[in-house]
Amino acid sequence: MSQALIISDNEVLNDLYSVNLEVYTGTNVTVKRNCDEAIELLDLHPNIDVVISLCMLEDIDSGAIIYQHLIENDMDIPLIVIGKKSDVPPEVPQISGCYDFKKLVRSVAKVLEITAKDMAVLTVPEYYPIPIKLFYNIQAVPCDVFFKIKKSMTENEYLKIFFRGDLPSLGIKKYIDEGVHFLYVDSLKRLEMINLASECITSELRNINDPSVSAEKKLEVVEQGIEIIANKLFESKEVNDEIVKISDICREAIKDVVESSPGLESILNLLTANRASYLYSHSIIATYVATHIIKTISWGGDSHVDKINFVFFFHDMFLTPIYTKYPELKYEEEALFNSKLSEDEKEVILSHARLAADALIKYPRLPLGADQIILQHHGMTNGQGFAMNFKDDISPLAKVMIISEAFTEELLRNLEEGNESVLSKDDIVAQLKSRYSKSTYIKIVETLSEIKF
């Protein structure tokens, strides 16, 4: 069996790349999240048949780094780069779209000299494993789906849990909560299943604002849309047409969920049911809080609501890859003292407001002042670091962001601690008044006494 090394820090893409290559080319896939880990593997086990790398990882030209290592160490291993930003010679295949799975499969088959006939006769087990996350967006499974039960050291039993045509999302949470990573399908149906899963992310984004789509589904798909945008921004550091299109769809969906929600408890329940990441949950809740503030405060208007929705969608984009890599992370300032993070990662946390503001400067029809609001959303006028003393020399909407995020963090801390008083607003409002003592901030905090739980 051929051996492929994938270098990518995007979990959704890793699953899709791995399962497409394994199903179509019979290739065994190993995933590494950065160049250092990949180079270590290459040096220890040089029997890799093909290396596939995202072109940029954490602002580093990973494609060029891996290419240079292969050349300098006389490793005759083909390299395929996903993305067009890598400084590699023209003879290195580069796949422009990170979701172009068919081209990736064709490219791998070509360099490994695997023919269509070879792929047709691949020997596979009777039941084929499919990563459980790939069932999230499937409306109806194209075949029966099985759960593997280990009966003995040498014998497994496959229990049918979904019939062909079933909606898997209704029962998938139970298996995720139990730590299940794979479900299984009949190997003869594996290509049909993988093709459907690969198409679902983009098709769900196109259909997300259909009135029949539930709030739960919208939040689930928007989270994946944000991950796509975050990785594209990391790759190019600039906004392209695809980012604009996806962000417009996602922001409209968030606005709809926020405005149709009867209160904060409803939002929390939706996010909990979806097992949303901390960074995403924090952003959605803070958007709800900020929307309430603007609709309540005397100077707020509809244009301010649209603007605050825009800035909350983009403000933490450059943190997404770090939070994906370290899912246990929560509060940004505390993450700066986490020994697991590299100095470069900590620098991204310190400068994520500036990075996001800079990336959005060329956004078509950028809401007036949105880049400055993002730049100031931690109280620093230059978008670098976190303010200790909050002054009046920043935008009123940046102050709304600061208070909204602070309220959200207190809410989530109480939930983590199992504090039953979480539904009482008075203590949180009192804490915020004490922390943000200037009158302009206090006026914003006071609006939270009326927020619906």
XYZ file of C-alpha atoms in Angstrom:
453
model
C 0.000 0.000 0.000
C 1.298 3.461 -0.905
C 2.087 5.887 1.917
C 1.012 9.550 1.760
C 1.980 12.321 4.155
C -0.480 15.223 4.451
C 0.674 18.464 6.079
C -2.403 20.406 7.166
C -3.804 21.960 10.342
C -7.422 21.955 9.151
C -9.278 19.023 10.749
C -12.193 19.060 8.313
C -9.856 19.032 5.313
C -7.667 16.356 6.903
C -10.622 13.986 7.186
C -11.792 14.694 3.655
C -8.340 14.372 2.107
C -7.595 11.172 4.010
C -10.824 9.398 3.237
C -10.810 10.403 -0.461
C -7.245 9.180 -0.954
C -7.805 5.969 0.973
C -11.037 5.163 -0.864
C -9.968 6.079 -4.397
C -6.251 5.253 -4.446
C -5.822 2.751 -1.617
C -3.232 5.055 -0.079
C -2.445 4.941 3.624
C -2.467 8.511 4.941
C -0.513 10.090 7.802
C -1.360 13.659 8.828
C 1.046 16.130 10.412
C -0.035 19.592 11.501
C 3.174 21.517 10.726
C 6.457 21.347 8.825
C 8.568 20.403 11.845
C 6.462 17.329 12.582
C 6.427 16.400 8.879
C 10.212 16.724 8.517
C 10.739 14.628 11.631
C 8.578 11.869 10.121
C 10.359 12.086 6.756
C 13.753 11.782 8.429
C 12.689 8.790 10.549
C 10.622 7.001 7.909
C 11.754 7.996 4.393
C 9.445 5.377 2.815
C 6.771 8.009 2.103
C 5.537 7.792 -1.506
C 3.986 11.269 -1.821
C 3.857 14.428 0.290
C 0.804 16.715 0.134
C 1.041 20.103 1.835
C -1.183 23.134 2.239
C 0.755 26.000 0.695
C 0.674 28.154 3.845
C 0.578 27.182 7.516
C 0.583 29.917 10.167
C 1.945 32.469 7.682
C 4.794 30.105 6.695
C 5.348 28.892 3.140
C 5.077 25.240 4.101
C 5.178 24.042 0.501
C 8.549 25.727 -0.106
C 9.970 24.503 3.214
C 9.083 20.881 2.476
C 10.317 21.157 -1.113
C 13.664 22.512 0.095
C 14.003 19.713 2.662
C 13.303 17.042 0.056
C 15.893 18.524 -2.344
C 18.598 19.108 0.269
C 18.280 15.559 1.601
C 18.107 13.878 -1.810
C 14.649 12.465 -1.080
C 13.069 11.363 -4.320
C 9.514 11.894 -3.053
C 6.872 13.675 -5.169
C 5.358 16.817 -3.621
C 1.863 18.184 -4.267
C 0.988 21.647 -2.937
C -2.603 22.727 -2.235
C -2.952 26.444 -2.895
C -1.183 28.854 -5.239
C 0.825 30.927 -2.757
C 3.814 28.617 -2.384
C 7.196 29.556 -3.843
C 7.945 26.212 -5.478
C 9.177 25.467 -9.026
C 6.573 25.147 -11.809
C 7.093 21.377 -12.036
C 5.625 20.926 -8.551
C 1.867 20.293 -8.960
C -0.229 22.991 -7.265
C -3.965 22.547 -6.736
C -5.657 25.933 -6.517
C -8.755 24.949 -4.514
C -8.462 23.278 -1.119
C -11.860 21.607 -1.699
C -11.000 20.244 -5.158
C -10.879 16.613 -3.982
C -11.192 15.155 -7.478
C -8.108 17.005 -8.710
C -6.187 15.951 -5.600
C -7.074 12.295 -6.209
C -6.083 12.572 -9.890
C -2.782 14.246 -8.973
C -1.911 11.605 -6.391
C -2.879 8.786 -8.766
C -0.661 10.326 -11.456
C 2.477 10.652 -9.322
C 1.964 7.158 -7.855
C 1.205 5.746 -11.310
C -2.126 4.360 -10.156
C -4.490 3.731 -13.077
C -8.267 3.828 -13.123
C -8.188 0.040 -13.457
C -5.997 -0.217 -10.350
C -8.439 1.906 -8.379
C -11.384 -0.201 -9.534
C -9.960 -3.431 -8.123
C -8.702 -2.138 -4.777
C -9.018 -4.695 -2.005
C -10.929 -3.187 0.888
C -12.529 -4.630 4.019
C -16.208 -5.567 4.006
C -17.029 -2.521 6.134
C -15.262 0.742 5.399
C -14.578 3.384 8.116
C -15.893 6.916 7.582
C -14.879 9.758 9.990
C -17.943 10.585 12.056
C -17.615 14.344 11.418
C -18.344 13.776 7.741
C -21.926 12.817 8.639
C -22.708 16.284 10.045
C -24.064 17.838 6.861
C -25.576 14.814 5.153
C -29.338 15.094 4.842
C -29.925 11.437 3.927
C -27.302 8.693 4.053
C -26.969 6.964 0.659
C -26.550 3.548 2.269
C -26.860 1.743 5.581
C -24.439 2.908 8.292
C -22.941 0.677 10.962
C -21.380 1.002 14.410
C -18.494 -1.345 15.210
C -18.681 -3.395 18.415
C -15.613 -5.345 19.515
C -16.792 -8.821 20.572
C -13.338 -10.272 21.251
C -9.669 -9.689 20.470
C -10.163 -11.029 16.959
C -13.865 -10.529 16.206
C -15.964 -7.445 15.525
C -19.693 -7.053 15.051
C -21.247 -4.290 12.952
C -24.556 -2.981 14.279
C -26.751 -1.100 11.797
C -27.623 2.307 13.286
C -28.853 4.200 10.199
C -30.821 2.859 7.253
C -30.445 4.177 3.719
C -32.286 7.508 3.532
C -32.021 8.270 7.276
C -31.008 11.704 8.542
C -27.879 10.932 10.600
C -27.655 14.232 12.460
C -30.643 13.250 14.617
C -28.701 10.450 16.291
C -25.070 11.303 15.698
C -24.560 13.321 18.903
C -24.824 10.229 21.105
C -21.889 8.595 19.363
C -19.806 11.775 19.412
C -20.418 12.142 23.148
C -19.189 8.569 23.604
C -15.928 9.404 21.836
C -16.669 7.501 18.625
C -14.442 8.638 15.743
C -15.628 6.366 12.899
C -18.826 4.839 11.592
C -18.860 2.202 8.857
C -20.503 1.555 5.512
C -20.522 -1.382 3.134
C -17.292 -1.075 1.156
C -19.208 -1.315 -2.124
C -20.972 1.930 -1.137
C -17.886 3.779 0.079
C -17.378 5.918 -3.044
C -20.989 7.048 -3.028
C -20.703 7.958 0.636
C -17.430 9.862 0.264
C -18.590 11.786 -2.804
C -21.673 12.910 -0.938
C -19.726 13.938 2.164
C -17.188 15.877 0.098
C -19.899 17.890 -1.663
C -21.969 18.641 1.419
C -19.894 21.386 3.030
C -20.085 23.745 0.053
C -23.660 22.820 -0.865
C -24.822 23.404 2.716
C -23.290 26.851 2.612
C -25.208 27.637 -0.565
C -28.517 26.551 1.020
C -27.966 27.844 4.538
C -30.395 30.749 4.348
C -33.302 28.700 3.062
C -36.251 29.336 5.441
C -36.605 25.604 6.073
C -33.090 25.304 7.544
C -33.207 25.130 11.360
C -31.245 27.411 13.682
C -29.223 24.403 14.874
C -28.221 23.551 11.311
C -27.341 27.149 10.486
C -24.990 27.430 13.449
C -23.359 24.118 12.579
C -22.723 25.037 8.938
C -21.637 28.596 9.743
C -18.932 27.199 12.033
C -17.549 25.202 9.117
C -17.841 28.262 6.858
C -15.808 30.292 9.337
C -13.117 27.628 9.339
C -12.948 27.762 5.538
C -12.628 31.576 5.574
C -10.076 31.561 8.385
C -7.825 29.165 6.519
C -8.146 31.154 3.295
C -7.261 34.386 5.109
C -4.266 32.689 6.696
C -3.215 31.453 3.271
C -3.512 34.701 1.339
C -3.784 37.488 3.964
C -6.309 39.164 1.675
C -9.992 38.934 0.853
C -11.043 37.278 -2.406
C -14.460 36.807 -4.039
C -14.975 33.400 -2.418
C -14.372 34.793 1.078
C -16.831 37.629 0.413
C -19.483 35.212 -0.858
C -19.147 32.749 2.024
C -18.997 35.490 4.664
C -22.139 37.182 3.285
C -24.032 33.889 3.515
C -22.757 33.099 7.004
C -23.372 36.569 8.436
C -26.938 36.559 7.160
C -27.471 33.194 8.858
C -25.997 34.433 12.161
C -28.147 37.559 12.056
C -31.244 35.441 11.480
C -30.448 33.092 14.385
C -29.626 35.961 16.755
C -32.715 38.004 15.908
C -35.088 35.024 16.036
C -33.754 33.699 19.339
C -36.016 34.372 22.338
C -33.046 34.816 24.692
C -29.503 33.932 25.705
C -30.485 30.572 27.151
C -31.840 29.552 23.748
C -28.541 30.503 22.067
C -26.575 28.579 24.705
C -28.742 25.501 24.209
C -28.258 25.629 20.433
C -24.491 25.889 20.749
C -24.320 23.153 23.377
C -26.415 20.822 21.235
C -24.019 21.390 18.340
C -20.920 20.924 20.549
C -19.618 24.154 19.066
C -16.023 25.207 19.746
C -15.325 27.785 22.441
C -14.143 30.435 19.985
C -17.268 30.055 17.866
C -19.665 29.896 20.844
C -18.039 32.992 22.305
C -18.479 34.904 19.037
C -22.145 33.958 18.541
C -23.108 34.779 22.138
C -21.215 38.078 22.021
C -22.987 38.955 18.766
C -26.346 38.382 20.485
C -25.255 40.541 23.457
C -23.927 43.326 21.227
C -27.107 43.328 19.138
C -29.143 43.770 22.334
C -26.912 46.644 23.478
C -27.222 48.536 20.198
C -31.004 48.073 20.052
C -31.298 49.319 23.643
C -28.831 52.201 23.868
C -30.022 55.657 22.819
C -27.635 56.156 19.895
C -28.004 52.685 18.346
C -29.577 51.998 14.948
C -29.984 49.304 12.289
C -26.761 50.306 10.530
C -24.881 49.786 13.796
C -26.405 46.298 14.154
C -25.217 45.341 10.668
C -21.773 46.756 11.363
C -21.372 44.957 14.697
C -22.456 41.674 13.079
C -19.784 42.203 10.425
C -16.968 42.919 12.867
C -17.871 40.047 15.186
C -17.791 37.667 12.232
C -14.221 38.642 11.306
C -12.644 39.876 14.555
C -11.103 36.559 15.711
C -10.524 34.927 12.308
C -6.768 34.716 12.790
C -7.244 32.822 16.054
C -9.261 30.019 14.445
C -6.331 27.800 13.349
C -4.751 28.103 16.816
C -7.986 27.192 18.603
C -8.482 24.290 16.190
C -4.989 23.041 17.019
C -5.539 23.482 20.773
C -9.266 22.838 21.375
C -8.801 23.160 25.138
C -7.977 26.877 24.803
C -10.537 29.395 25.955
C -9.721 32.904 27.133
C -7.274 34.699 24.848
C -5.241 36.471 27.522
C -4.788 33.205 29.438
C -3.655 31.471 26.238
C -0.613 33.766 26.202
C 0.711 31.885 29.241
C 0.005 28.400 27.886
C 3.291 26.498 27.583
C 1.971 24.408 24.677
C 1.837 27.407 22.357
C 4.898 28.478 20.393
C 6.172 32.044 20.531
C 4.869 32.589 16.992
C 1.396 31.414 18.032
C 1.436 33.733 21.022
C 2.441 36.578 18.720
C -0.608 35.835 16.546
C -2.822 36.021 19.650
C -1.288 39.371 20.597
C -1.692 40.804 17.087
C -4.867 39.039 15.836
C -6.882 42.285 15.915
C -4.335 44.061 13.705
C -4.047 41.081 11.358
C -7.830 40.941 10.863
C -8.119 44.700 10.362
C -5.298 44.709 7.809
C -6.810 41.780 5.888
C -10.170 43.557 5.581
C -8.907 46.894 4.253
C -9.631 45.813 0.666
C -12.968 44.154 1.469
C -15.512 45.317 -1.142
C -17.991 47.793 0.364
C -16.359 47.486 3.772
C -18.718 49.021 6.369
C -17.366 52.445 7.299
C -14.943 52.150 10.210
C -15.290 48.355 10.547
C -11.537 47.808 10.273
C -10.910 50.335 13.048
C -13.495 48.717 15.320
C -11.801 45.340 14.853
C -8.407 46.957 15.447
C -9.637 48.358 18.781
C -11.750 45.461 20.069
C -9.345 44.723 22.931
C -9.034 48.367 23.912
C -5.725 49.007 22.112
C -5.736 51.592 19.351
C -3.025 49.784 17.361
C -4.593 46.308 17.487
C -1.637 44.902 19.409
C -2.111 43.315 22.831
C -4.814 43.660 25.470
C -5.654 46.844 27.373
C -5.354 46.912 31.157
C -7.038 50.288 31.529
C -9.885 51.029 29.171
C -9.881 54.579 27.858
C -12.265 56.729 25.843
C -10.008 57.121 22.792
C -11.654 54.278 20.851
C -14.816 53.885 18.775
C -18.175 53.554 20.606
C -18.816 50.291 18.750
C -15.407 48.987 19.883
C -16.576 49.688 23.438
C -19.748 47.703 22.696
C -17.546 44.809 21.556
C -15.413 44.994 24.703
C -18.438 44.925 27.018
C -20.182 42.211 24.981
C -17.130 39.955 25.120
C -16.585 40.597 28.817
C -20.240 39.749 29.579
C -19.954 36.605 27.438
C -16.785 35.454 29.199
C -18.371 35.863 32.641
C -21.397 33.927 31.437
C -19.281 31.071 30.072
C -17.053 30.949 33.165
C -20.122 30.521 35.341
C -21.396 27.759 33.093
C -18.051 25.939 33.298
C -18.154 26.077 37.078
C -21.730 24.811 37.168
C -22.817 27.980 38.906
C -26.606 28.030 39.175
C -26.601 31.821 39.455
C -25.548 32.064 35.811
C -29.085 33.121 34.856
C -28.949 36.080 37.253
C -27.707 39.139 35.397
C -27.202 41.415 38.397
C -23.881 39.998 39.585
C -22.337 40.074 36.113
C -23.546 43.639 35.492
C -22.130 44.742 38.870
C -18.767 43.133 38.066
C -18.607 44.892 34.717
C -19.486 48.287 36.232
C -16.634 47.851 38.662
C -14.170 46.802 35.966
C -15.165 49.421 33.359
C -15.574 52.527 35.470
C -15.677 55.283 32.830
C -19.148 56.686 32.204
C -19.241 55.778 28.495
C -18.650 52.117 29.353
C -21.093 52.128 32.285
C -23.887 53.373 30.015
C -23.253 50.383 27.762
C -23.111 47.957 30.704
C -26.412 49.269 32.086
C -28.272 48.141 28.957
C -27.479 44.536 29.949
C -29.858 44.744 32.891
C -32.621 44.366 30.282
C -31.129 41.506 28.258
C -33.375 38.473 27.905
C -32.241 35.159 29.290
